[in-house]
Amino acid sequence: MSNITEAPHPATASQVVGRDKDPFIGEENPFEAMMARFDHAAEILALDPGLYRVLRQPEKQVIVAVPIQRDNAEIEVFTGYRVLHNTSRGPAKGGIRFDLNVTLDEVKALAAWMTWKCAVVNIPFGGAKGGVVCDPTNLTISELERITRRYTAAIIETLGPESDIPAPDVNTNERVMAWIMDTYSMHKRHSVTAVVTGKPIEMGGSLGRREATGRGCMIVTKEALKHLGLPIRGAKVAVQGFGNVGSVAARLLQEEGLVVVAVSDVSGAIYSPTGLDIDDVVEWTREHRYVSGFPDSEAIAPDELLTLDVDVLLPAAVESTITRRNAGKIKAKVICEGANGPTTPSADKMLENHGAFVIPDILANAGGVTVSYFEWVQDRAAYFWDEHTVNERLQNIIQRSFHDVLSVARRHSVNMRIAAYMLAIERVAAVHRLRGLYA
Ligand code: NAD
């Protein structure tokens, strides 16, 4: 049984483990970091106080117990969350994360980011996020399947193609989406492909979805370099995180003529001043799991990657990796936020002071949700597009969104992050004004 809770008190900083701790109080709490930007943008917009109160609060927060029988016959109970932040513009959309670091505050922040992200790229979705507190590296495949199915059953009242549509996030993938779709469909007594996105192609997934987030990062990076009058060919890039987002972005940037000089993952960072061959690094990680040890490269300290003398820095790992501790040493002219929430608010100010052009997460990594939207459209129409069509439509939306945000930034003399929030909040607020308040 799911239970809908009252708004809880925020998690303390010590609950966010395994992240770079910023000495600025509350900064590494992703919910606080998100709200700091929301407040700033809302103030410039002179947002009506009533609407401000509505948009600050998630619509629904569900906390569920997820009991499963482990392979050794013991019963263990995990905790799962699903937060729907705002559904005024359409069904809630957002990934599901399986991780020991999952907290309700993190899920709330990620759900709100999804609302703003969908509004920035102007797709008809609201924002949601979910997570189960677990360590997938300590679970067998069948245990992972039981957690996924039990969690799906527990939150089934919120799910549905018209109401709440999950997708993959950290430590979840196509296979997990297939189990969610199957569990939901068994309850509904017919196949409902549009209830999740990021599914395997064979069962209603979209061509191009796997690469979409990294592709979006490549598109906005090129737009930013063009806007700043900097050359694209030969521009040097460092990429933090070599998973779905980081590895694809690195490969596509290299295809566009940029030179990727450094990449990192949890194992460490590797560097080559003349450029790494990203196809070879991908091949290496397939065999050895991590980037460390890749031949023809030098091992460098993970923090050194952030402060290399490059044109583009692409954080694509986890939240709060660019903090006031390292922001002053960053030399990149363009920072493309592939990850959600990689930069803390005080680091933002430091980056702005020395003229870095930050492409904020809610724009930079919106390629994934954009192609998730295409997947949902294709499932509902039961008619599938070729990859060229997917990529072309993605490029149109991301390029248009970049220039929409840029024009707000120019008009109000604010940075790209605040401009993206302003654009998103205004779009969501406009719908609230039109719909009015149901009482
Ligand atoms: P992933 O699990 O595939 O990859 C994460 C990578 O980051 C791994 O290589 C991991 O080793 C590395 N990593 C983790 N902690 C690190 C650290 N402290 N320093 C360096 N590397 C570290 O995840 P992903 O799907 O690529 O997601 C990465 C980020 O992008 C997350 O913030 C996620 O929310 C965001 N995002 C993902 C998508 C998507 O479509 N996958 C869409 C939008 C945003």
Short mmCIF file of C-alpha atoms and ligand atoms in Angstrom, two decimals:
data_model
loop_
_atom_site.label_atom_id
_atom_site.label_comp_id
_atom_site.label_asym_id
_atom_site.label_seq_id
_atom_site.Cartn_x
_atom_site.Cartn_y
_atom_site.Cartn_z
CA MET A 1 0.00 0.00 0.00
CA SER A 2 1.33 3.40 -0.85
CA ASN A 3 0.98 6.27 1.53
CA ILE A 4 0.89 9.94 0.64
CA THR A 5 2.85 12.00 3.11
CA GLU A 6 2.91 15.57 4.30
CA ALA A 7 5.93 17.61 3.18
CA PRO A 8 8.84 16.28 5.29
CA HIS A 9 11.65 18.28 6.84
CA PRO A 10 14.73 18.57 4.61
CA ALA A 11 17.50 15.99 4.87
CA THR A 12 20.63 17.10 6.63
CA ALA A 13 23.87 17.47 4.71
CA SER A 14 25.30 14.38 6.37
CA GLN A 15 22.61 12.25 4.72
CA VAL A 16 24.05 12.99 1.28
CA VAL A 17 26.96 10.63 1.33
CA GLY A 18 29.67 10.03 -1.24
CA ARG A 19 29.46 13.55 -2.65
CA ASP A 20 31.94 16.40 -2.50
CA LYS A 21 30.93 18.30 0.63
CA ASP A 22 30.72 22.05 0.15
CA PRO A 23 31.32 24.11 3.26
CA PHE A 24 28.47 26.45 2.25
CA ILE A 25 25.60 25.29 4.46
CA GLY A 26 22.85 23.43 2.65
CA GLU A 27 24.53 23.80 -0.73
CA GLU A 28 25.12 20.13 -1.31
CA ASN A 29 21.48 19.42 -0.57
CA PRO A 30 20.09 19.26 -4.12
CA PHE A 31 16.64 20.41 -3.04
CA GLU A 32 18.05 23.55 -1.39
CA ALA A 33 20.26 24.20 -4.43
CA MET A 34 17.29 23.88 -6.78
CA MET A 35 15.09 26.12 -4.61
CA ALA A 36 17.80 28.81 -4.43
CA ARG A 37 17.67 29.15 -8.23
CA PHE A 38 13.87 28.92 -8.28
CA ASP A 39 13.60 31.74 -5.71
CA HIS A 40 16.02 33.95 -7.65
CA ALA A 41 14.14 33.47 -10.95
CA ALA A 42 10.72 33.88 -9.27
CA GLU A 43 11.85 37.16 -7.73
CA ILE A 44 12.97 38.61 -11.08
CA LEU A 45 9.67 37.47 -12.62
CA ALA A 46 7.79 39.08 -9.70
CA LEU A 47 5.82 35.83 -9.52
CA ASP A 48 2.46 36.13 -7.81
CA PRO A 49 2.91 34.99 -4.16
CA GLY A 50 0.06 32.45 -4.43
CA LEU A 51 1.55 30.83 -7.51
CA TYR A 52 4.96 30.92 -5.87
CA ARG A 53 3.58 28.86 -2.99
CA VAL A 54 1.94 26.38 -5.40
CA LEU A 55 5.10 25.85 -7.48
CA ARG A 56 7.41 25.46 -4.48
CA GLN A 57 5.49 22.41 -3.26
CA PRO A 58 5.46 18.97 -4.93
CA GLU A 59 1.91 17.86 -5.79
CA LYS A 60 2.35 14.38 -4.41
CA GLN A 61 4.98 12.50 -2.42
CA VAL A 62 4.63 8.75 -2.10
CA ILE A 63 6.79 6.65 0.24
CA VAL A 64 6.47 2.88 0.01
CA ALA A 65 7.94 -0.14 1.71
CA VAL A 66 9.38 -2.62 -0.80
CA PRO A 67 9.67 -6.03 0.87
CA ILE A 68 11.33 -8.80 -1.12
CA GLN A 69 12.68 -12.23 -0.46
CA ARG A 70 16.44 -12.33 -1.07
CA ASP A 71 17.93 -15.33 -2.86
CA ASN A 72 19.01 -16.70 0.53
CA ALA A 73 15.29 -16.77 1.56
CA GLU A 74 15.65 -13.84 4.00
CA ILE A 75 13.09 -11.04 3.76
CA GLU A 76 14.47 -7.53 3.39
CA VAL A 77 12.46 -4.32 3.24
CA PHE A 78 13.67 -1.45 1.04
CA THR A 79 12.27 2.09 0.91
CA GLY A 80 10.93 3.54 -2.35
CA TYR A 81 9.85 7.06 -3.30
CA ARG A 82 7.86 8.60 -6.12
CA VAL A 83 7.40 12.36 -6.17
CA LEU A 84 5.16 14.20 -8.64
CA HIS A 85 6.21 17.83 -8.58
CA ASN A 86 3.82 19.44 -11.06
CA THR A 87 1.40 18.09 -13.67
CA SER A 88 -0.22 21.29 -14.93
CA ARG A 89 1.29 20.98 -18.43
CA GLY A 90 0.72 17.22 -18.83
CA PRO A 91 1.54 13.81 -17.34
CA ALA A 92 4.41 13.66 -14.85
CA LYS A 93 7.67 12.48 -16.42
CA GLY A 94 10.86 11.42 -14.71
CA GLY A 95 13.33 8.65 -14.09
CA ILE A 96 13.72 6.03 -11.40
CA ARG A 97 17.03 5.75 -9.54
CA PHE A 98 18.30 2.73 -7.59
CA ASP A 99 21.01 3.98 -5.26
CA LEU A 100 22.10 4.02 -1.63
CA ASN A 101 22.27 7.85 -1.76
CA VAL A 102 18.57 8.22 -2.64
CA THR A 103 16.76 10.51 -0.16
CA LEU A 104 13.34 12.08 -0.31
CA ASP A 105 14.99 15.50 -0.67
CA GLU A 106 17.03 14.32 -3.63
CA VAL A 107 13.94 12.85 -5.31
CA LYS A 108 11.99 16.09 -4.68
CA ALA A 109 14.76 18.18 -6.25
CA LEU A 110 15.03 15.87 -9.25
CA ALA A 111 11.21 15.90 -9.69
CA ALA A 112 11.13 19.71 -9.74
CA TRP A 113 14.08 19.80 -12.16
CA MET A 114 11.99 17.60 -14.48
CA THR A 115 9.11 20.10 -14.37
CA TRP A 116 11.45 22.94 -15.35
CA LYS A 117 13.31 20.83 -17.93
CA CYS A 118 10.13 19.78 -19.76
CA ALA A 119 8.98 23.40 -19.76
CA VAL A 120 12.34 24.71 -21.08
CA VAL A 121 12.10 22.44 -24.13
CA ASN A 122 8.34 23.05 -24.26
CA ILE A 123 7.14 19.44 -24.28
CA PRO A 124 3.71 18.68 -22.75
CA PHE A 125 4.88 16.95 -19.57
CA GLY A 126 5.15 17.79 -15.89
CA GLY A 127 7.92 16.62 -13.57
CA ALA A 128 8.39 13.51 -11.43
CA LYS A 129 11.16 11.34 -10.06
CA GLY A 130 11.42 8.09 -8.17
CA GLY A 131 13.97 6.03 -6.37
CA VAL A 132 14.60 2.98 -4.26
CA VAL A 133 17.27 3.08 -1.54
CA CYS A 134 19.38 0.05 -2.43
CA ASP A 135 22.82 -0.93 -3.64
CA PRO A 136 22.32 -2.63 -7.02
CA THR A 137 25.89 -3.92 -6.99
CA ASN A 138 24.89 -6.11 -4.03
CA LEU A 139 21.76 -7.54 -5.65
CA THR A 140 21.37 -10.43 -8.05
CA ILE A 141 19.38 -9.93 -11.24
CA SER A 142 16.40 -11.79 -9.82
CA GLU A 143 16.48 -9.69 -6.62
CA LEU A 144 16.61 -6.54 -8.74
CA GLU A 145 13.61 -7.78 -10.70
CA ARG A 146 11.63 -8.48 -7.51
CA ILE A 147 12.43 -4.98 -6.15
CA THR A 148 11.38 -3.39 -9.45
CA ARG A 149 8.10 -5.29 -9.67
CA ARG A 150 7.14 -4.78 -6.02
CA TYR A 151 8.02 -1.06 -6.20
CA THR A 152 5.96 -0.73 -9.40
CA ALA A 153 2.98 -2.45 -7.79
CA ALA A 154 3.29 -0.20 -4.72
CA ILE A 155 3.18 3.05 -6.75
CA ILE A 156 0.77 1.77 -9.40
CA GLU A 157 -1.98 4.30 -8.56
CA THR A 158 0.21 7.17 -9.71
CA LEU A 159 1.54 5.44 -12.86
CA GLY A 160 -0.05 5.54 -16.32
CA PRO A 161 0.52 7.00 -19.80
CA GLU A 162 -1.86 9.85 -18.93
CA SER A 163 -0.58 10.47 -15.40
CA ASP A 164 3.00 9.43 -14.59
CA ILE A 165 5.60 7.95 -16.94
CA PRO A 166 8.94 6.70 -15.52
CA ALA A 167 12.24 6.38 -17.39
CA PRO A 168 15.75 5.11 -16.57
CA ASP A 169 18.09 7.08 -14.29
CA VAL A 170 21.18 6.21 -12.25
CA ASN A 171 21.52 2.40 -12.01
CA THR A 172 18.31 1.60 -13.91
CA ASN A 173 18.18 0.68 -17.57
CA GLU A 174 16.12 -0.75 -20.43
CA ARG A 175 15.70 -4.09 -18.67
CA VAL A 176 14.28 -2.41 -15.56
CA MET A 177 11.87 -0.43 -17.78
CA ALA A 178 10.75 -3.69 -19.41
CA TRP A 179 9.90 -5.15 -15.95
CA ILE A 180 7.96 -1.99 -15.01
CA MET A 181 6.00 -2.11 -18.27
CA ASP A 182 5.24 -5.81 -17.78
CA THR A 183 4.13 -5.41 -14.14
CA TYR A 184 1.89 -2.46 -14.98
CA SER A 185 0.44 -4.30 -18.01
CA MET A 186 -0.32 -7.44 -15.98
CA HIS A 187 -2.33 -5.32 -13.53
CA LYS A 188 -4.20 -3.57 -16.40
CA ARG A 189 -4.80 -6.90 -18.22
CA HIS A 190 -3.43 -5.54 -21.50
CA SER A 191 -0.05 -4.29 -22.80
CA VAL A 192 0.56 -0.62 -22.07
CA THR A 193 3.81 0.33 -23.78
CA ALA A 194 3.46 4.09 -23.17
CA VAL A 195 3.67 3.75 -19.37
CA VAL A 196 7.49 3.95 -19.43
CA THR A 197 10.13 5.30 -21.80
CA GLY A 198 13.70 4.16 -22.32
CA LYS A 199 12.38 0.68 -23.12
CA PRO A 200 14.10 -1.85 -25.37
CA ILE A 201 13.43 -1.08 -29.06
CA GLU A 202 11.72 -4.48 -29.53
CA MET A 203 8.90 -3.53 -27.14
CA GLY A 204 8.17 0.05 -28.13
CA GLY A 205 11.39 1.91 -27.37
CA SER A 206 12.51 4.72 -29.64
CA LEU A 207 15.51 4.67 -31.92
CA GLY A 208 17.98 7.31 -30.75
CA ARG A 209 16.80 7.31 -27.10
CA ARG A 210 19.97 5.74 -25.73
CA GLU A 211 22.13 8.49 -27.24
CA ALA A 212 19.68 11.36 -26.84
CA THR A 213 21.03 13.02 -23.68
CA GLY A 214 24.63 12.98 -24.90
CA ARG A 215 23.45 14.19 -28.33
CA GLY A 216 21.64 17.11 -26.70
CA CYS A 217 24.87 17.98 -24.81
CA MET A 218 26.80 17.97 -28.10
CA ILE A 219 24.21 20.23 -29.79
CA VAL A 220 24.14 22.88 -27.01
CA THR A 221 27.95 22.84 -26.67
CA LYS A 222 28.29 23.66 -30.38
CA GLU A 223 25.64 26.40 -30.09
CA ALA A 224 27.48 27.91 -27.11
CA LEU A 225 30.85 27.92 -28.89
CA LYS A 226 29.23 29.54 -31.95
CA HIS A 227 27.53 32.13 -29.73
CA LEU A 228 30.85 32.99 -28.06
CA GLY A 229 32.64 33.17 -31.43
CA LEU A 230 34.96 30.30 -30.48
CA PRO A 231 36.09 27.63 -32.98
CA ILE A 232 34.42 24.22 -32.76
CA ARG A 233 37.11 22.19 -34.52
CA GLY A 234 40.02 21.61 -32.19
CA ALA A 235 38.22 22.90 -29.08
CA LYS A 236 39.51 20.95 -26.07
CA VAL A 237 37.05 19.08 -23.85
CA ALA A 238 37.19 17.36 -20.43
CA VAL A 239 34.33 15.02 -19.47
CA GLN A 240 33.56 13.99 -15.87
CA GLY A 241 31.57 10.73 -15.76
CA PHE A 242 31.76 8.12 -18.51
CA GLY A 243 28.32 6.51 -18.34
CA ASN A 244 25.35 6.87 -20.65
CA VAL A 245 25.61 10.67 -20.86
CA GLY A 246 29.37 11.28 -20.62
CA SER A 247 30.55 8.56 -23.01
CA VAL A 248 28.01 9.40 -25.72
CA ALA A 249 28.61 13.16 -25.43
CA ALA A 250 32.39 12.58 -25.62
CA ARG A 251 32.05 10.41 -28.74
CA LEU A 252 29.68 12.80 -30.53
CA LEU A 253 31.81 15.86 -29.67
CA GLN A 254 34.83 14.05 -31.07
CA GLU A 255 32.88 13.27 -34.26
CA GLU A 256 32.22 17.03 -34.56
CA GLY A 257 35.96 17.77 -34.50
CA LEU A 258 36.45 18.66 -30.83
CA VAL A 259 39.37 17.06 -28.99
CA VAL A 260 38.51 15.16 -25.81
CA VAL A 261 41.67 15.39 -23.69
CA ALA A 262 40.36 13.90 -20.42
CA VAL A 263 37.57 11.66 -19.11
CA SER A 264 36.84 10.23 -15.68
CA ASP A 265 34.59 7.83 -13.79
CA VAL A 266 34.46 6.49 -10.23
CA SER A 267 37.78 4.69 -10.81
CA GLY A 268 39.75 7.88 -11.61
CA ALA A 269 40.62 10.24 -14.47
CA ILE A 270 42.72 9.78 -17.62
CA TYR A 271 44.38 12.48 -19.72
CA SER A 272 46.10 12.83 -23.08
CA PRO A 273 47.15 16.32 -24.25
CA THR A 274 46.72 15.30 -27.92
CA GLY A 275 43.27 13.76 -27.36
CA LEU A 276 41.91 10.37 -26.34
CA ASP A 277 40.35 8.07 -28.93
CA ILE A 278 36.87 7.84 -27.42
CA ASP A 279 35.85 4.73 -29.40
CA ASP A 280 38.90 2.97 -27.93
CA VAL A 281 38.09 4.21 -24.41
CA VAL A 282 34.51 2.88 -24.79
CA GLU A 283 35.92 -0.45 -25.98
CA TRP A 284 38.32 -0.48 -23.01
CA THR A 285 35.47 0.15 -20.50
CA ARG A 286 33.47 -2.70 -22.08
CA GLU A 287 36.30 -5.06 -21.24
CA HIS A 288 37.65 -3.51 -18.01
CA ARG A 289 34.51 -1.75 -16.70
CA TYR A 290 36.34 1.50 -15.82
CA VAL A 291 38.43 4.08 -17.71
CA SER A 292 41.45 3.71 -15.41
CA GLY A 293 44.40 1.92 -16.94
CA PHE A 294 43.54 2.94 -20.51
CA PRO A 295 46.81 2.77 -22.52
CA ASP A 296 48.32 5.92 -24.12
CA SER A 297 46.99 8.09 -21.33
CA GLU A 298 48.21 9.60 -18.11
CA ALA A 299 46.34 9.05 -14.83
CA ILE A 300 45.43 12.36 -13.21
CA ALA A 301 43.63 13.21 -9.96
CA PRO A 302 39.83 13.36 -10.47
CA ASP A 303 39.67 16.98 -9.28
CA GLU A 304 42.48 17.95 -11.69
CA LEU A 305 40.18 17.07 -14.61
CA LEU A 306 37.88 19.91 -13.59
CA THR A 307 40.65 22.50 -13.60
CA LEU A 308 42.44 21.53 -16.84
CA ASP A 309 43.14 24.23 -19.42
CA VAL A 310 40.26 23.25 -21.76
CA ASP A 311 37.59 25.12 -23.72
CA VAL A 312 34.69 22.92 -22.62
CA LEU A 313 34.05 21.14 -19.33
CA LEU A 314 31.25 18.57 -19.34
CA PRO A 315 30.27 17.31 -15.87
CA ALA A 316 28.20 14.15 -16.50
CA ALA A 317 28.45 12.23 -13.22
CA VAL A 318 26.48 13.20 -10.10
CA GLU A 319 25.23 16.29 -8.22
CA SER A 320 27.45 18.86 -6.49
CA THR A 321 30.84 18.14 -8.07
CA ILE A 322 31.55 21.81 -8.95
CA THR A 323 31.64 23.63 -5.63
CA ARG A 324 33.17 26.80 -4.16
CA ARG A 325 36.19 24.59 -3.36
CA ASN A 326 37.17 24.04 -7.02
CA ALA A 327 35.11 26.59 -9.03
CA GLY A 328 37.75 29.35 -8.72
CA LYS A 329 40.32 27.12 -10.46
CA ILE A 330 38.13 26.12 -13.43
CA LYS A 331 39.50 27.48 -16.72
CA ALA A 332 36.90 26.18 -19.22
CA LYS A 333 35.02 28.87 -21.14
CA VAL A 334 31.96 26.68 -21.62
CA ILE A 335 30.50 24.38 -18.96
CA CYS A 336 27.87 22.00 -20.31
CA GLU A 337 25.94 20.37 -17.45
CA GLY A 338 25.25 16.83 -18.63
CA ALA A 339 24.51 15.77 -15.03
CA ASN A 340 21.61 17.08 -12.98
CA GLY A 341 22.73 19.67 -10.44
CA PRO A 342 26.54 19.39 -10.79
CA THR A 343 27.14 23.04 -9.79
CA THR A 344 26.32 24.47 -6.35
CA PRO A 345 24.86 28.02 -6.13
CA SER A 346 28.04 29.56 -4.68
CA ALA A 347 30.13 27.91 -7.42
CA ASP A 348 27.74 29.47 -9.94
CA LYS A 349 28.66 32.94 -8.74
CA MET A 350 32.38 32.18 -8.91
CA LEU A 351 32.08 30.82 -12.46
CA GLU A 352 30.09 33.86 -13.53
CA ASN A 353 32.67 36.20 -11.99
CA HIS A 354 35.41 34.84 -14.20
CA GLY A 355 33.23 34.76 -17.31
CA ALA A 356 32.46 31.06 -17.80
CA PHE A 357 29.38 30.38 -19.96
CA VAL A 358 27.33 27.72 -18.11
CA ILE A 359 24.73 25.76 -20.10
CA PRO A 360 22.44 24.72 -17.24
CA ASP A 361 21.34 21.13 -16.68
CA ILE A 362 17.66 21.81 -17.37
CA LEU A 363 18.66 22.80 -20.91
CA ALA A 364 21.92 20.88 -21.49
CA ASN A 365 20.64 17.39 -20.61
CA ALA A 366 17.06 17.81 -21.87
CA GLY A 367 17.77 15.69 -24.97
CA GLY A 368 16.89 12.54 -23.01
CA VAL A 369 13.42 13.63 -21.96
CA THR A 370 12.80 15.07 -25.41
CA VAL A 371 13.32 11.68 -27.07
CA SER A 372 11.36 10.07 -24.20
CA TYR A 373 8.53 12.34 -25.31
CA PHE A 374 9.02 11.11 -28.89
CA GLU A 375 8.91 7.52 -27.59
CA TRP A 376 5.62 8.16 -25.76
CA VAL A 377 4.16 9.79 -28.91
CA GLN A 378 5.25 6.82 -31.06
CA ASP A 379 3.83 4.28 -28.57
CA ARG A 380 0.50 6.07 -28.44
CA ALA A 381 0.31 6.32 -32.22
CA ALA A 382 1.69 2.77 -32.61
CA TYR A 383 3.76 4.15 -35.47
CA PHE A 384 7.55 4.33 -35.26
CA TRP A 385 9.98 6.84 -36.75
CA ASP A 386 13.38 6.19 -38.30
CA GLU A 387 16.49 7.33 -36.42
CA HIS A 388 17.17 10.22 -38.78
CA THR A 389 13.71 11.67 -38.04
CA VAL A 390 14.26 11.29 -34.27
CA ASN A 391 17.67 13.00 -34.39
CA GLU A 392 16.50 15.79 -36.69
CA ARG A 393 13.48 16.60 -34.49
CA LEU A 394 15.68 16.45 -31.38
CA GLN A 395 18.16 18.88 -32.93
CA ASN A 396 15.36 21.32 -33.85
CA ILE A 397 13.96 21.32 -30.30
CA ILE A 398 17.32 21.62 -28.53
CA GLN A 399 18.64 24.37 -30.83
CA ARG A 400 15.38 26.31 -30.53
CA SER A 401 15.42 25.93 -26.72
CA PHE A 402 19.04 27.13 -26.49
CA HIS A 403 18.11 30.31 -28.36
CA ASP A 404 14.88 30.77 -26.35
CA VAL A 405 16.95 30.71 -23.14
CA LEU A 406 19.65 32.94 -24.63
CA SER A 407 17.12 35.58 -25.58
CA VAL A 408 15.66 35.62 -22.01
CA ALA A 409 19.23 35.94 -20.67
CA ARG A 410 19.90 38.92 -22.93
CA ARG A 411 16.56 40.60 -22.28
CA HIS A 412 16.94 40.43 -18.49
CA SER A 413 20.75 40.55 -18.25
CA VAL A 414 20.87 37.28 -16.30
CA ASN A 415 22.97 34.15 -16.76
CA MET A 416 21.74 31.14 -18.75
CA ARG A 417 20.70 29.22 -15.63
CA ILE A 418 18.44 31.92 -14.24
CA ALA A 419 17.12 32.55 -17.76
CA ALA A 420 16.22 28.86 -18.15
CA TYR A 421 14.39 28.88 -14.80
CA MET A 422 12.59 32.10 -15.73
CA LEU A 423 11.45 30.65 -19.07
CA ALA A 424 10.30 27.42 -17.41
CA ILE A 425 8.55 29.03 -14.44
CA GLU A 426 6.75 31.47 -16.71
CA ARG A 427 5.51 28.64 -18.97
CA VAL A 428 4.25 26.58 -16.01
CA ALA A 429 2.76 29.65 -14.30
CA ALA A 430 0.94 30.65 -17.51
CA VAL A 431 -0.87 27.29 -17.56
CA HIS A 432 -1.78 27.60 -13.86
CA ARG A 433 -3.27 31.04 -14.50
CA LEU A 434 -5.34 29.69 -17.42
CA ARG A 435 -6.51 26.60 -15.54
CA GLY A 436 -7.31 28.45 -12.31
CA LEU A 437 -7.59 26.78 -8.93
CA TYR A 438 -10.01 23.86 -8.56
CA ALA A 439 -11.68 23.96 -5.17
P1 NAD B 1 25.54 6.37 -15.48
O1 NAD B 1 25.30 5.62 -14.22
O2 NAD B 1 25.40 5.70 -16.80
O3 NAD B 1 27.03 7.04 -15.46
C1 NAD B 1 27.52 7.80 -14.41
C2 NAD B 1 29.03 7.91 -14.59
O4 NAD B 1 29.56 8.81 -13.61
C3 NAD B 1 29.78 6.60 -14.39
O5 NAD B 1 30.85 6.54 -15.33
C4 NAD B 1 30.33 6.71 -12.98
O6 NAD B 1 31.50 5.90 -12.78
C5 NAD B 1 30.67 8.18 -12.96
N1 NAD B 1 30.80 8.78 -11.64
C6 NAD B 1 30.01 8.65 -10.55
N2 NAD B 1 30.46 9.41 -9.53
C7 NAD B 1 31.57 10.06 -10.03
C8 NAD B 1 32.46 11.00 -9.49
N3 NAD B 1 32.34 11.45 -8.24
N4 NAD B 1 33.47 11.47 -10.29
C9 NAD B 1 33.61 11.03 -11.56
N5 NAD B 1 32.78 10.15 -12.12
C10 NAD B 1 31.78 9.67 -11.36
O7 NAD B 1 24.58 7.65 -15.37
P2 NAD B 1 24.09 8.58 -16.56
O8 NAD B 1 22.78 8.08 -17.06
O9 NAD B 1 25.20 8.83 -17.52
O10 NAD B 1 23.75 9.92 -15.73
C11 NAD B 1 24.76 10.83 -15.35
C12 NAD B 1 24.09 12.10 -14.89
O11 NAD B 1 23.29 12.62 -15.96
C13 NAD B 1 23.15 11.98 -13.68
O12 NAD B 1 23.19 13.19 -12.96
C14 NAD B 1 21.77 11.84 -14.34
O13 NAD B 1 20.71 12.23 -13.48
C15 NAD B 1 21.96 12.81 -15.50
N6 NAD B 1 21.03 12.60 -16.61
C16 NAD B 1 20.97 11.41 -17.26
C17 NAD B 1 20.09 11.26 -18.34
C18 NAD B 1 20.04 9.99 -19.14
O14 NAD B 1 19.30 9.97 -20.14
N7 NAD B 1 20.78 8.96 -18.80
C19 NAD B 1 19.26 12.32 -18.72
C20 NAD B 1 19.36 13.54 -18.04
C21 NAD B 1 20.26 13.66 -16.99
#
